[in-house]
Amino acid sequence: MTGRESGSRPGAAPFWPEGKAFAFTIMDDPDSQQLENGKRIYGLLGDLGFRTTKLVWPLAPTRAANSPGDTCADPPYLADARELAARGFEIGYHNATAHSSTREETRQALDAFREQFGHDPKVMANHYNAEAIYWGPARLGGGRRLVYNLLTRGRTRNRHFGHVEGHATFWGDLCRERIRYCRNFVFPEINTLRACPWMPYHDRARPFVQAWFSAAEGSNYASFISMLSEANQDRLEAEGGASIVYTHFAHGFTPDGQLQPRFRELMQRLSRKNGWFVPAGELLDHLAARQASREIPPGALAAMERRWLWGKWRRGTS
C-alpha cells in the first residue's frame, strides 16, 4: 500500500503522460563542473530528447571553496544555464555556493537564483556545507541515527545546521517557503519508485522541507554506467517505473574533454525507448498530483532508512 491513489500505480496504464511506458531523468550536481565539458554532455542529452535537471551554485565563493566548479556568478556559465532552461532543462539549487554560508548569504543566493532564472528553485540537493538541511545524522530517526554515526565514525556529527533554529546558518523557514522538493536517500536501484514508492513525501519530523524524494546511485561515471546497463534499462521499462539518477557529470564523463563512448551508447539506447524524459521537478509534480496523501507513515520511513543504512554498510561507504 502506498500513498498513491488506488489504480494509479506505475505499470497500470494510463499512468505516465502521452502513453509513455516509464519515466527517466538525471539530477546533476555542479561539483567540479566546468562550462565546456558540461556543454558537451548537455548537448548530447538535448539532441537525444532528454530534459534533465542541472543543479547550480548561484553565488561565487567569497572564502576558500570546498569544491571546484563554475558558478552562476560566471557570466558564460550563467548564460549557458539560461539557455538550457529555455530548451526545457530544469535548473535547481545546490546551496548558495561551494562553501558554508550564513543565513543572510543563503537568502542572497535564493534571491540571486530568482533574478537569474525568473523563479525560485523547485528542486534542490544539499552540498556538504554547514547549512545542509537535515543532513548527516539528522537524516535518520531513532536508533538508526546511532548506527549511522557508528558507520561514519562520527565524521558528519555536528557539521550540518540548516534546520537548527538560532544557528548562524539556519535557513529552514526559507527552504520551506521557497523550495518544493529536496533530494535525500540514494539507492543502488534503477527504479527509484521501487526504492521509494511514497515520493514525493512529507516527513512531519523534518518540517522545514516541503517534500523529499530519492534517487538512483550514479554519482560518478563508473556507477552511472553500471546503473544504466542494458538489463537495468529493460527492467525499468518492463516495470513501468521512474528513475531519477543522481550524478556528477564532472566525475569521469569527459576525460580529455571528450564524451565517454559507453555513456553515449547507453543514452542513445535509452532514448529509443518509449520513456517520459522530463526534469525531476516535472516528474515529481506528476507523482504528487496522483497521491492520496503526502505524509509518509513512520513505519514506511523507518523501513526505508534501514534499507539505506544496510546498503551503506554493504558497500562500506561513509
Protein backbone atom coordinates (compact mmCIF):
# COMPACT_ATOMS: atom_id res chain seq x y z
CA MET A 1 0.00 0.00 0.00
CA THR A 2 1.44 3.37 -0.97
CA GLY A 3 0.37 7.00 -0.74
CA ARG A 4 -0.74 6.95 -4.37
CA GLU A 5 -4.36 6.64 -5.36
CA SER A 6 -5.70 3.15 -5.99
CA GLY A 7 -5.40 2.16 -9.64
CA SER A 8 -2.79 4.81 -10.48
CA ARG A 9 0.34 2.81 -9.79
CA PRO A 10 3.28 2.66 -12.23
CA GLY A 11 2.65 -0.02 -14.81
CA ALA A 12 -1.14 0.45 -14.65
CA ALA A 13 -1.96 2.38 -17.82
CA PRO A 14 -2.52 5.19 -18.13
CA PHE A 15 -0.02 6.39 -15.55
CA TRP A 16 2.68 8.28 -17.40
CA PRO A 17 1.63 11.13 -19.75
CA GLU A 18 1.47 10.78 -23.51
CA GLY A 19 1.19 7.00 -23.32
CA LYS A 20 4.77 6.66 -22.16
CA ALA A 21 5.86 3.36 -20.63
CA PHE A 22 8.18 4.71 -17.90
CA ALA A 23 9.84 7.89 -16.66
CA PHE A 24 13.53 8.74 -16.56
CA THR A 25 15.61 11.76 -15.65
CA ILE A 26 19.02 12.76 -14.28
CA MET A 27 19.93 15.17 -11.47
CA ASP A 28 23.45 16.54 -11.95
CA ASP A 29 25.30 18.21 -9.06
CA PRO A 30 27.74 21.00 -10.06
CA ASP A 31 30.79 19.85 -8.08
CA SER A 32 33.94 20.28 -10.22
CA GLN A 33 31.93 21.03 -13.37
CA GLN A 34 33.45 23.35 -15.96
CA LEU A 35 31.47 25.08 -18.69
CA GLU A 36 32.91 23.38 -21.78
CA ASN A 37 32.70 19.81 -20.53
CA GLY A 38 29.16 20.40 -19.32
CA LYS A 39 28.17 21.74 -22.73
CA ARG A 40 29.33 18.52 -24.41
CA ILE A 41 27.17 16.39 -22.11
CA TYR A 42 24.07 18.55 -22.25
CA GLY A 43 24.44 18.89 -26.00
CA LEU A 44 24.17 15.11 -26.33
CA LEU A 45 21.25 14.87 -23.88
CA GLY A 46 19.35 17.60 -25.68
CA ASP A 47 19.95 16.08 -29.11
CA LEU A 48 18.63 12.72 -27.85
CA GLY A 49 15.44 14.26 -26.45
CA PHE A 50 16.27 14.13 -22.74
CA ARG A 51 15.33 17.04 -20.50
CA THR A 52 17.05 16.66 -17.14
CA THR A 53 17.89 18.69 -14.02
CA LYS A 54 21.11 20.64 -13.55
CA LEU A 55 21.88 22.00 -10.09
CA VAL A 56 23.85 25.22 -9.70
CA TRP A 57 25.52 27.47 -7.16
CA PRO A 58 24.03 30.96 -7.59
CA LEU A 59 26.91 32.82 -5.88
CA ALA A 60 30.68 32.87 -6.30
CA PRO A 61 32.75 31.77 -3.31
CA THR A 62 33.96 34.58 -1.06
CA ARG A 63 36.03 32.25 1.14
CA ALA A 64 38.04 29.10 0.49
CA ALA A 65 35.92 26.77 -1.62
CA ASN A 66 35.37 23.17 -0.58
CA SER A 67 34.86 22.05 -4.18
CA PRO A 68 35.96 23.33 -7.60
CA GLY A 69 33.37 24.13 -10.23
CA ASP A 70 31.82 27.08 -12.05
CA THR A 71 29.02 29.15 -10.52
CA CYS A 72 26.27 31.39 -11.86
CA ALA A 73 28.44 34.37 -10.96
CA ASP A 74 30.44 33.48 -14.09
CA PRO A 75 28.59 35.19 -16.99
CA PRO A 76 29.28 32.47 -19.62
CA TYR A 77 28.20 29.72 -17.21
CA LEU A 78 25.02 31.62 -16.32
CA ALA A 79 24.25 32.24 -19.99
CA ASP A 80 24.62 28.53 -20.72
CA ALA A 81 22.34 27.58 -17.79
CA ARG A 82 19.72 30.04 -19.01
CA GLU A 83 19.94 28.57 -22.49
CA LEU A 84 19.42 25.09 -21.07
CA ALA A 85 16.37 26.33 -19.16
CA ALA A 86 14.97 27.84 -22.36
CA ARG A 87 15.39 24.43 -24.04
CA GLY A 88 13.36 22.68 -21.34
CA PHE A 89 16.04 21.57 -18.88
CA GLU A 90 15.47 22.34 -15.21
CA ILE A 91 17.87 24.40 -13.11
CA GLY A 92 17.92 23.56 -9.41
CA TYR A 93 19.73 24.62 -6.23
CA HIS A 94 22.82 23.11 -4.57
CA ASN A 95 23.16 25.52 -1.63
CA ALA A 96 24.45 29.06 -2.03
CA THR A 97 27.99 28.33 -3.19
CA ALA A 98 30.91 25.95 -2.74
CA HIS A 99 31.47 26.76 0.92
CA SER A 100 29.34 27.06 4.03
CA SER A 101 27.06 30.09 4.06
CA THR A 102 25.29 32.14 6.69
CA ARG A 103 21.53 32.64 6.73
CA GLU A 104 21.88 36.02 5.05
CA GLU A 105 24.17 34.61 2.36
CA THR A 106 21.63 31.87 1.67
CA ARG A 107 18.89 34.47 1.37
CA GLN A 108 21.07 36.38 -1.08
CA ALA A 109 21.66 33.19 -3.06
CA LEU A 110 17.94 32.41 -3.30
CA ASP A 111 17.24 35.98 -4.38
CA ALA A 112 20.04 35.72 -6.95
CA PHE A 113 18.60 32.46 -8.29
CA ARG A 114 15.20 34.13 -8.70
CA GLU A 115 16.80 37.02 -10.57
CA GLN A 116 18.92 34.70 -12.71
CA PHE A 117 16.13 32.32 -13.73
CA GLY A 118 12.89 34.19 -13.05
CA HIS A 119 11.58 31.92 -10.29
CA ASP A 120 12.56 30.15 -7.10
CA PRO A 121 14.19 26.72 -7.46
CA LYS A 122 11.69 23.87 -7.48
CA VAL A 123 14.25 21.19 -6.56
CA MET A 124 17.44 21.10 -4.52
CA ALA A 125 20.05 18.78 -3.10
CA ASN A 126 22.35 19.51 -0.20
CA HIS A 127 26.03 20.20 -0.78
CA TYR A 128 28.25 19.22 2.15
CA ASN A 129 28.10 22.71 3.67
CA ALA A 130 27.25 23.64 7.24
CA GLU A 131 23.84 24.90 6.06
CA ALA A 132 22.89 21.48 4.63
CA ILE A 133 19.40 20.87 5.93
CA TYR A 134 18.55 17.67 7.90
CA TRP A 135 21.85 16.16 6.80
CA GLY A 136 24.33 13.80 8.38
CA PRO A 137 22.75 12.05 11.40
CA ALA A 138 19.71 14.35 11.16
CA ARG A 139 18.59 12.39 8.08
CA LEU A 140 17.64 9.49 10.34
CA GLY A 141 15.49 8.79 13.38
CA GLY A 142 15.65 6.57 16.44
CA GLY A 143 18.45 4.07 16.84
CA ARG A 144 19.22 4.37 13.13
CA ARG A 145 20.94 7.67 13.89
CA LEU A 146 23.32 5.88 16.25
CA VAL A 147 24.04 3.22 13.62
CA TYR A 148 24.82 5.95 11.08
CA ASN A 149 27.25 7.62 13.48
CA LEU A 150 28.98 4.29 14.03
CA LEU A 151 29.22 3.61 10.28
CA THR A 152 30.62 7.08 9.58
CA ARG A 153 32.78 7.15 12.72
CA GLY A 154 31.02 10.38 13.65
CA ARG A 155 32.54 12.33 10.77
CA THR A 156 29.34 14.22 9.97
CA ARG A 157 28.15 14.70 13.56
CA ASN A 158 27.62 18.39 14.46
CA ARG A 159 28.52 19.56 10.96
CA HIS A 160 25.15 20.49 9.38
CA PHE A 161 22.83 23.10 10.86
CA GLY A 162 20.47 24.42 8.18
CA HIS A 163 17.49 23.14 10.17
CA VAL A 164 18.74 24.28 13.61
CA GLU A 165 16.90 27.44 14.61
CA GLY A 166 19.22 30.05 16.12
CA HIS A 167 22.33 28.78 14.35
CA ALA A 168 24.13 31.25 12.07
CA THR A 169 23.49 29.00 9.05
CA PHE A 170 19.80 28.28 9.78
CA TRP A 171 17.54 28.74 6.75
CA GLY A 172 14.84 26.13 7.30
CA ASP A 173 12.00 28.63 7.05
CA LEU A 174 13.39 29.93 3.74
CA CYS A 175 13.65 26.38 2.41
CA ARG A 176 10.05 25.65 3.34
CA GLU A 177 8.83 28.87 1.74
CA ARG A 178 10.81 28.77 -1.49
CA ILE A 179 11.76 25.20 -2.47
CA ARG A 180 9.33 22.38 -3.19
CA TYR A 181 11.44 19.19 -3.34
CA CYS A 182 14.68 18.10 -1.66
CA ARG A 183 16.71 15.01 -2.55
CA ASN A 184 17.52 12.64 0.29
CA PHE A 185 18.29 8.91 0.14
CA VAL A 186 20.14 7.40 -2.83
CA PHE A 187 19.75 3.68 -3.59
CA PRO A 188 21.50 1.22 -5.93
CA GLU A 189 18.16 0.64 -7.72
CA ILE A 190 17.29 1.87 -11.23
CA ASN A 191 13.57 2.10 -10.41
CA THR A 192 13.50 4.89 -7.84
CA LEU A 193 9.79 4.32 -7.22
CA ARG A 194 10.55 0.76 -6.19
CA ALA A 195 13.04 2.06 -3.61
CA CYS A 196 10.82 4.95 -2.50
CA PRO A 197 7.16 4.42 -3.54
CA TRP A 198 5.99 7.32 -1.37
CA MET A 199 7.92 10.06 -3.14
CA PRO A 200 7.50 12.95 -3.03
CA TYR A 201 6.73 12.64 0.66
CA HIS A 202 6.49 14.94 3.67
CA ASP A 203 8.13 13.94 6.93
CA ARG A 204 6.48 15.54 9.96
CA ALA A 205 9.69 15.18 11.97
CA ARG A 206 11.51 17.39 9.43
CA PRO A 207 9.01 20.20 8.79
CA PHE A 208 11.33 22.66 7.05
CA VAL A 209 11.32 20.54 3.86
CA GLN A 210 8.05 20.55 1.92
CA ALA A 211 8.70 17.19 0.27
CA TRP A 212 11.54 14.70 -0.06
CA PHE A 213 12.45 12.38 -2.89
CA SER A 214 15.03 9.66 -3.52
CA ALA A 215 17.39 8.90 -6.38
CA ALA A 216 19.29 6.10 -8.07
CA GLU A 217 23.04 5.85 -7.46
CA GLY A 218 25.13 7.18 -10.33
CA SER A 219 27.41 9.63 -8.55
CA ASN A 220 30.34 9.15 -10.93
CA TYR A 221 30.95 7.71 -14.38
CA ALA A 222 31.52 4.12 -13.23
CA SER A 223 28.42 3.95 -11.01
CA PHE A 224 26.28 5.74 -13.61
CA ILE A 225 27.27 3.29 -16.34
CA SER A 226 26.54 0.37 -14.04
CA MET A 227 23.12 1.82 -13.15
CA LEU A 228 22.22 2.44 -16.82
CA SER A 229 23.15 -1.05 -18.01
CA GLU A 230 21.04 -2.59 -20.75
CA ALA A 231 19.46 -5.00 -18.28
CA ASN A 232 18.50 -2.19 -15.91
CA GLN A 233 17.05 -0.12 -18.74
CA ASP A 234 14.90 -3.04 -19.85
CA ARG A 235 13.73 -3.75 -16.30
CA LEU A 236 12.78 -0.10 -15.72
CA GLU A 237 10.71 -0.21 -18.89
CA ALA A 238 9.09 -3.55 -18.01
CA GLU A 239 8.15 -2.31 -14.52
CA GLY A 240 6.72 0.96 -15.82
CA GLY A 241 8.75 2.70 -13.14
CA ALA A 242 10.52 6.00 -12.69
CA SER A 243 14.23 6.69 -12.35
CA ILE A 244 15.87 9.86 -11.02
CA VAL A 245 19.59 9.19 -11.37
CA TYR A 246 21.90 11.24 -9.14
CA THR A 247 25.26 12.07 -10.69
CA HIS A 248 28.18 14.46 -11.08
CA PHE A 249 28.81 14.86 -14.80
CA ALA A 250 32.23 16.31 -13.92
CA HIS A 251 33.38 13.00 -12.41
CA GLY A 252 34.76 10.96 -15.27
CA PHE A 253 32.28 11.53 -18.11
CA THR A 254 34.57 13.67 -20.30
CA PRO A 255 38.20 12.59 -19.90
CA ASP A 256 40.47 14.74 -22.07
CA GLY A 257 37.42 16.82 -22.98
CA GLN A 258 35.70 14.03 -24.92
CA LEU A 259 32.50 12.15 -24.10
CA GLN A 260 32.95 8.58 -22.92
CA PRO A 261 31.76 6.29 -25.77
CA ARG A 262 29.91 3.96 -23.38
CA PHE A 263 27.93 6.89 -21.95
CA ARG A 264 26.89 7.92 -25.45
CA GLU A 265 25.95 4.34 -26.35
CA LEU A 266 23.75 3.80 -23.30
CA MET A 267 21.99 7.15 -23.58
CA GLN A 268 21.30 6.55 -27.28
CA ARG A 269 19.82 3.15 -26.47
CA LEU A 270 17.62 4.56 -23.70
CA SER A 271 16.43 7.41 -25.93
CA ARG A 272 14.94 4.89 -28.37
CA LYS A 273 12.61 3.52 -25.70
CA ASN A 274 9.12 4.87 -25.02
CA GLY A 275 10.18 6.88 -21.98
CA TRP A 276 8.90 10.12 -20.50
CA PHE A 277 12.14 12.12 -20.36
CA VAL A 278 11.35 15.17 -18.25
CA PRO A 279 13.18 17.05 -15.45
CA ALA A 280 12.96 15.87 -11.87
CA GLY A 281 10.59 18.64 -10.80
CA GLU A 282 8.06 17.81 -13.53
CA LEU A 283 8.25 14.11 -12.74
CA LEU A 284 7.70 14.78 -9.03
CA ASP A 285 4.79 17.13 -9.75
CA HIS A 286 3.14 14.32 -11.72
CA LEU A 287 3.59 11.86 -8.86
CA ALA A 288 2.38 14.39 -6.28
CA ALA A 289 -0.80 15.06 -8.25
CA ARG A 290 -1.72 11.37 -8.03
CA GLN A 291 -1.12 10.96 -4.29
CA ALA A 292 -3.90 10.38 -1.82
CA SER A 293 -1.62 11.62 0.97
CA ARG A 294 1.74 13.40 1.09
CA GLU A 295 2.57 12.19 4.63
CA ILE A 296 4.80 9.15 4.84
CA PRO A 297 3.81 6.71 7.62
CA PRO A 298 6.51 6.43 10.30
CA GLY A 299 6.88 2.70 9.72
CA ALA A 300 7.46 3.16 5.99
CA LEU A 301 10.05 5.84 6.65
CA ALA A 302 11.86 3.70 9.23
CA ALA A 303 11.96 0.78 6.80
CA MET A 304 13.43 2.97 4.05
CA GLU A 305 16.03 4.36 6.43
CA ARG A 306 17.03 0.82 7.41
CA ARG A 307 17.41 -0.21 3.75
CA TRP A 308 19.59 2.82 3.09
CA LEU A 309 21.79 2.11 6.11
CA TRP A 310 22.09 -1.56 5.15
CA GLY A 311 23.23 -0.50 1.70
CA LYS A 312 25.87 1.82 3.14
CA TRP A 313 27.18 -0.97 5.36
CA ARG A 314 27.33 -3.46 2.47
CA ARG A 315 29.17 -1.01 0.22
CA GLY A 316 31.45 0.18 3.00
CA THR A 317 30.65 3.82 2.24
CA SER A 318 30.58 6.67 4.69
